[in-house]
Short mmCIF file of C-alpha atoms in Angstrom, two decimals:
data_model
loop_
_atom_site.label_atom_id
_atom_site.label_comp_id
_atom_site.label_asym_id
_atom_site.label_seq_id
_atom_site.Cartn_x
_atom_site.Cartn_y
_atom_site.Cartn_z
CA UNK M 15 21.08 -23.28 -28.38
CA UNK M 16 18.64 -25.71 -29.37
CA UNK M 17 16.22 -24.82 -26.69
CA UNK M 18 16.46 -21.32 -26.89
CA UNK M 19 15.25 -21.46 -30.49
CA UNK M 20 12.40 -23.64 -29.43
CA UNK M 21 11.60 -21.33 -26.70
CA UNK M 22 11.45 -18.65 -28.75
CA UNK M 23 9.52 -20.05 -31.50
CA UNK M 24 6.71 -21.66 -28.92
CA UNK M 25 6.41 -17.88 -27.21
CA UNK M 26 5.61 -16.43 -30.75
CA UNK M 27 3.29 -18.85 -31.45
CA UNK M 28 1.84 -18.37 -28.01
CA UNK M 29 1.32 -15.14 -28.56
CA UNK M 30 -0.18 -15.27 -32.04
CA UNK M 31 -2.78 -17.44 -30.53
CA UNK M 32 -2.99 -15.23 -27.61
CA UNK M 33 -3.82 -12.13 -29.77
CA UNK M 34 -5.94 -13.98 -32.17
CA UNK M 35 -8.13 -14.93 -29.47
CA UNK M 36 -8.43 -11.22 -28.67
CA UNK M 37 -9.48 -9.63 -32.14
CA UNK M 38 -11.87 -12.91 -31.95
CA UNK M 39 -13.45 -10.99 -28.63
CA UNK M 40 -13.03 -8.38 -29.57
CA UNK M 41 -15.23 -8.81 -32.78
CA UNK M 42 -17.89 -11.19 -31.35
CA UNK M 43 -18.32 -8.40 -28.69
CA UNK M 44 -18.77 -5.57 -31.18
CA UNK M 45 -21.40 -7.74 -33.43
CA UNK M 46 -23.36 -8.79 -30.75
CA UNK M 47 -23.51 -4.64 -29.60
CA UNK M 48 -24.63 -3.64 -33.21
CA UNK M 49 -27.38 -6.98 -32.93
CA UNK M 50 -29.20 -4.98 -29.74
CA UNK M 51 -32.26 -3.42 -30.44
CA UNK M 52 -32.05 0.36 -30.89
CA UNK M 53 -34.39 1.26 -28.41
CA UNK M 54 -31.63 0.63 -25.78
CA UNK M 55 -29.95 3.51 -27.28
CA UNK M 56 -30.64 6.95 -26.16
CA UNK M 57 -33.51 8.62 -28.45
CA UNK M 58 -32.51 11.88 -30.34
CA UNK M 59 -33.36 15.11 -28.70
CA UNK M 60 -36.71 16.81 -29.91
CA UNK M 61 -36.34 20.23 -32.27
#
Protein backbone atom coordinates (compact mmCIF):
# COMPACT_ATOMS: atom_id res chain seq x y z
CA UNK A 1 0.00 0.00 0.00
CA UNK A 2 2.92 1.90 0.82
CA UNK A 3 4.16 2.06 -2.69
CA UNK A 4 1.12 2.76 -4.30
CA UNK A 5 0.82 5.98 -2.30
CA UNK A 6 4.33 6.87 -3.24
CA UNK A 7 3.61 6.13 -6.76
CA UNK A 8 0.91 8.16 -6.83
CA UNK A 9 2.25 11.08 -5.11
CA UNK A 10 5.70 11.06 -7.39
CA UNK A 11 3.23 10.94 -10.74
CA UNK A 12 1.44 14.16 -9.44
CA UNK A 13 4.38 15.79 -8.77
CA UNK A 14 5.69 14.66 -12.13
CA UNK A 15 3.15 16.09 -13.72
CA UNK A 16 3.02 19.43 -11.94
CA UNK A 17 6.52 19.85 -13.08
CA UNK A 18 5.65 18.54 -16.39
CA UNK A 19 2.91 21.23 -16.95
CA UNK A 20 4.80 23.94 -15.31
CA UNK A 21 7.44 23.53 -17.73
CA UNK A 22 4.77 24.01 -20.41
CA UNK A 23 3.02 27.39 -19.35
CA UNK A 24 6.95 28.30 -18.89
CA UNK A 25 7.12 27.65 -22.98
CA UNK A 26 4.50 28.53 -23.52
CA UNK A 27 5.04 32.13 -22.11
CA UNK A 28 8.72 32.61 -23.11
CA UNK A 29 7.41 31.75 -26.66
CA UNK A 30 4.61 34.31 -26.66
CA UNK A 31 7.06 37.24 -25.19
CA UNK A 32 9.66 36.66 -27.44
CA UNK A 33 6.66 36.88 -30.53
CA UNK A 34 5.38 40.29 -29.09
CA UNK A 35 9.56 41.38 -28.82
CA UNK A 36 9.74 41.01 -32.98
CA UNK A 37 9.79 44.00 -34.80
CA UNK A 38 6.47 44.95 -36.41
CA UNK A 39 7.60 45.19 -39.73
CA UNK A 40 7.49 41.33 -39.90
CA UNK A 41 3.86 41.72 -39.59
CA UNK A 42 1.71 42.21 -42.53
CA UNK A 43 1.13 46.14 -43.21
CA UNK A 44 -2.58 47.35 -43.16
CA UNK A 45 -4.34 47.56 -46.43
CA UNK A 46 -4.39 51.14 -48.10
CA UNK A 47 -8.05 53.15 -48.11
Amino acid sequence: MDILIAVLRYGLVTAVVVEVVLVGRALFTLATEKARPAAATAPAAEE
